[in-house]
mmCIF file of C-alpha atoms in Angstrom:
data_model
loop_
_atom_site.group_PDB
_atom_site.id
_atom_site.type_symbol
_atom_site.label_atom_id
_atom_site.label_comp_id
_atom_site.label_asym_id
_atom_site.label_seq_id
_atom_site.Cartn_x
_atom_site.Cartn_y
_atom_site.Cartn_z
ATOM 1 C CA UNK T 1 -48.057 158.620 71.740
ATOM 2 C CA UNK T 2 -46.642 159.874 68.470
ATOM 3 C CA UNK T 3 -43.274 158.479 67.461
ATOM 4 C CA UNK T 4 -40.871 161.354 66.770
ATOM 5 C CA UNK T 5 -39.552 159.404 63.786
ATOM 6 C CA UNK T 6 -42.934 159.584 62.097
ATOM 7 C CA UNK T 7 -42.860 163.279 61.222
ATOM 8 C CA UNK T 8 -44.210 163.894 57.750
ATOM 9 C CA UNK T 9 -41.215 165.377 55.982
ATOM 10 C CA UNK T 10 -37.430 165.298 56.078
ATOM 11 C CA UNK T 11 -37.682 169.075 56.523
ATOM 12 C CA UNK T 12 -39.495 168.561 59.832
ATOM 13 C CA UNK T 13 -37.320 165.639 60.911
ATOM 14 C CA UNK T 14 -34.079 167.552 60.539
ATOM 15 C CA UNK T 15 -35.347 170.640 62.384
ATOM 16 C CA UNK T 16 -36.987 172.874 59.788
ATOM 17 C CA UNK T 17 -35.721 176.246 58.622
ATOM 18 C CA UNK T 18 -33.050 176.672 61.348
ATOM 19 C CA UNK T 19 -31.505 173.333 60.342
ATOM 20 C CA UNK T 20 -31.565 174.175 56.620
ATOM 21 C CA UNK T 21 -29.959 177.562 57.322
ATOM 22 C CA UNK T 22 -27.226 175.979 59.458
ATOM 23 C CA UNK T 23 -26.669 173.167 56.954
ATOM 24 C CA UNK T 24 -26.139 175.580 54.066
ATOM 25 C CA UNK T 25 -23.933 177.912 56.120
ATOM 26 C CA UNK T 26 -21.727 175.012 57.230
ATOM 27 C CA UNK T 27 -21.649 173.631 53.689
ATOM 28 C CA UNK T 28 -20.315 176.904 52.266
ATOM 29 C CA UNK T 29 -17.945 177.322 55.206
ATOM 30 C CA UNK T 30 -16.434 173.967 54.236
ATOM 31 C CA UNK T 31 -16.332 174.969 50.584
ATOM 32 C CA UNK T 32 -14.424 178.102 51.590
ATOM 33 C CA UNK T 33 -11.885 176.303 53.771
ATOM 34 C CA UNK T 34 -11.358 172.718 52.599
ATOM 35 C CA UNK T 35 -8.477 171.999 50.238
ATOM 36 C CA UNK T 36 -10.624 169.324 48.555
ATOM 37 C CA UNK T 37 -13.179 172.009 47.659
ATOM 38 C CA UNK T 38 -10.788 174.550 46.124
ATOM 39 C CA UNK T 39 -11.858 173.646 42.580
ATOM 40 C CA UNK T 40 -15.598 173.927 43.173
ATOM 41 C CA UNK T 41 -15.151 177.094 45.253
ATOM 42 C CA UNK T 42 -13.462 178.705 42.255
ATOM 43 C CA UNK T 43 -16.604 177.995 40.190
ATOM 44 C CA UNK T 44 -18.639 180.256 42.488
ATOM 45 C CA UNK T 45 -18.772 184.029 42.807
ATOM 46 C CA UNK T 46 -16.577 185.681 45.435
ATOM 47 C CA UNK T 47 -19.730 186.652 47.359
ATOM 48 C CA UNK T 48 -21.586 183.469 48.263
ATOM 49 C CA UNK T 49 -24.518 185.357 49.821
ATOM 50 C CA UNK T 50 -26.930 185.070 46.879
ATOM 51 C CA UNK T 51 -25.935 181.438 46.255
ATOM 52 C CA UNK T 52 -26.467 180.588 49.942
ATOM 53 C CA UNK T 53 -29.934 182.102 49.823
ATOM 54 C CA UNK T 54 -30.886 180.162 46.701
ATOM 55 C CA UNK T 55 -29.631 176.859 48.159
ATOM 56 C CA UNK T 56 -31.503 177.472 51.417
ATOM 57 C CA UNK T 57 -34.728 178.121 49.518
ATOM 58 C CA UNK T 58 -34.163 175.124 47.249
ATOM 59 C CA UNK T 59 -33.386 172.703 50.102
ATOM 60 C CA UNK T 60 -36.380 173.925 52.083
ATOM 61 C CA UNK T 61 -38.658 172.958 49.220
ATOM 62 C CA UNK T 62 -36.703 169.816 48.220
ATOM 63 C CA UNK T 63 -36.972 168.378 51.743
ATOM 64 C CA UNK T 64 -40.732 168.998 51.944
ATOM 65 C CA UNK T 65 -40.730 172.372 53.673
ATOM 66 C CA UNK T 66 -42.135 175.695 52.516
ATOM 67 C CA UNK T 67 -42.050 176.305 48.770
ATOM 68 C CA UNK T 68 -39.536 179.133 48.772
ATOM 69 C CA UNK T 69 -37.758 178.322 45.513
ATOM 70 C CA UNK T 70 -40.190 177.509 42.706
ATOM 71 C CA UNK T 71 -42.537 180.510 43.102
ATOM 72 C CA UNK T 72 -39.595 182.786 42.250
ATOM 73 C CA UNK T 73 -37.358 180.568 40.115
ATOM 74 C CA UNK T 74 -39.798 178.118 38.537
ATOM 75 C CA UNK T 75 -38.836 174.493 37.973
ATOM 76 C CA UNK T 76 -35.324 173.891 39.359
ATOM 77 C CA UNK T 77 -33.847 172.501 36.098
ATOM 78 C CA UNK T 78 -30.654 172.019 38.114
ATOM 79 C CA UNK T 79 -28.654 170.311 35.427
ATOM 80 C CA UNK T 80 -29.506 172.973 32.876
ATOM 81 C CA UNK T 81 -28.706 175.764 35.352
ATOM 82 C CA UNK T 82 -25.257 174.252 36.030
ATOM 83 C CA UNK T 83 -24.362 173.344 32.439
ATOM 84 C CA UNK T 84 -22.073 176.389 32.138
ATOM 85 C CA UNK T 85 -19.625 174.764 34.575
ATOM 86 C CA UNK T 86 -17.789 171.498 34.073
ATOM 87 C CA UNK T 87 -18.989 168.985 36.668
ATOM 88 C CA UNK T 88 -17.177 165.665 36.706
ATOM 89 C CA UNK T 89 -16.506 163.066 39.357
ATOM 90 C CA UNK T 90 -13.973 165.267 41.149
ATOM 91 C CA UNK T 91 -16.409 168.176 41.448
ATOM 92 C CA UNK T 92 -19.245 165.874 42.501
ATOM 93 C CA UNK T 93 -17.074 164.272 45.174
ATOM 94 C CA UNK T 94 -15.864 167.637 46.507
ATOM 95 C CA UNK T 95 -19.455 168.907 46.741
ATOM 96 C CA UNK T 96 -20.532 165.757 48.559
ATOM 97 C CA UNK T 97 -17.572 165.926 50.955
ATOM 98 C CA UNK T 98 -18.611 169.428 51.982
ATOM 99 C CA UNK T 99 -22.265 168.413 52.282
ATOM 100 C CA UNK T 100 -21.567 165.228 54.249
ATOM 101 C CA UNK T 101 -19.601 167.175 56.866
ATOM 102 C CA UNK T 102 -22.302 169.832 57.101
ATOM 103 C CA UNK T 103 -25.003 167.163 57.472
ATOM 104 C CA UNK T 104 -23.058 165.352 60.191
ATOM 105 C CA UNK T 105 -22.730 168.587 62.128
ATOM 106 C CA UNK T 106 -26.344 169.669 61.612
ATOM 107 C CA UNK T 107 -28.627 166.609 61.574
ATOM 108 C CA UNK T 108 -28.616 164.456 64.712
ATOM 109 C CA UNK T 109 -31.295 162.032 63.414
ATOM 110 C CA UNK T 110 -29.004 159.416 61.815
ATOM 111 C CA UNK T 111 -31.705 157.857 59.640
ATOM 112 C CA UNK T 112 -32.853 161.235 58.312
ATOM 113 C CA UNK T 113 -29.249 162.343 57.763
ATOM 114 C CA UNK T 114 -28.330 159.191 55.857
ATOM 115 C CA UNK T 115 -31.493 159.305 53.766
ATOM 116 C CA UNK T 116 -30.924 162.939 52.895
ATOM 117 C CA UNK T 117 -27.284 162.312 52.023
ATOM 118 C CA UNK T 118 -28.215 159.336 49.833
ATOM 119 C CA UNK T 119 -30.694 161.490 47.895
ATOM 120 C CA UNK T 120 -28.149 164.308 47.604
ATOM 121 C CA UNK T 121 -25.542 161.852 46.321
ATOM 122 C CA UNK T 122 -27.948 160.694 43.593
ATOM 123 C CA UNK T 123 -28.692 164.287 42.676
ATOM 124 C CA UNK T 124 -24.988 165.232 42.663
ATOM 125 C CA UNK T 125 -24.178 162.273 40.438
ATOM 126 C CA UNK T 126 -26.971 163.222 38.033
ATOM 127 C CA UNK T 127 -25.522 166.755 37.838
ATOM 128 C CA UNK T 128 -22.308 165.516 36.226
ATOM 129 C CA UNK T 129 -21.933 166.832 32.692
ATOM 130 C CA UNK T 130 -18.448 165.480 32.039
ATOM 131 C CA UNK T 131 -17.322 162.005 31.049
ATOM 132 C CA UNK T 132 -15.227 159.958 33.490
ATOM 133 C CA UNK T 133 -12.038 161.650 32.308
ATOM 134 C CA UNK T 134 -11.861 165.036 34.088
ATOM 135 C CA UNK T 135 -10.008 166.511 31.087
ATOM 136 C CA UNK T 136 -12.779 165.520 28.654
ATOM 137 C CA UNK T 137 -14.917 168.636 28.133
ATOM 138 C CA UNK T 138 -17.141 167.305 25.368
ATOM 139 C CA UNK T 139 -20.207 167.119 27.602
ATOM 140 C CA UNK T 140 -19.704 170.450 29.307
ATOM 141 C CA UNK T 141 -20.084 173.885 27.812
ATOM 142 C CA UNK T 142 -23.167 174.697 25.738
#
């Protein structure tokens, strides 16, 4: 008998495309409504539709699902693509707060959820382009 925990990818373990879609929708719902996310919400366009679609395609591929991002966008180059906005600890933490809540609501497999969050936290930390002082913009705008 196959152990359900032995599925090949995180994408499969969390529930595939429906789970990614729900995760991203809940993430942006939190970004729209949480006081802690007001700053990062202001960095985004009023219409989150295109951004939602891009994140869904990216996360599908990043978790081992269908390659929906790179055929259209090429290599993610996430840090480079976000360099126009100042991302410090506060922005990283707000993003992760929204994502943690969305993951908790979407992914019932605790091990998969924690592993995915841990990888997202590393990625979010790597995305920072500001020094520890949130008012220091030397590393930001290029």
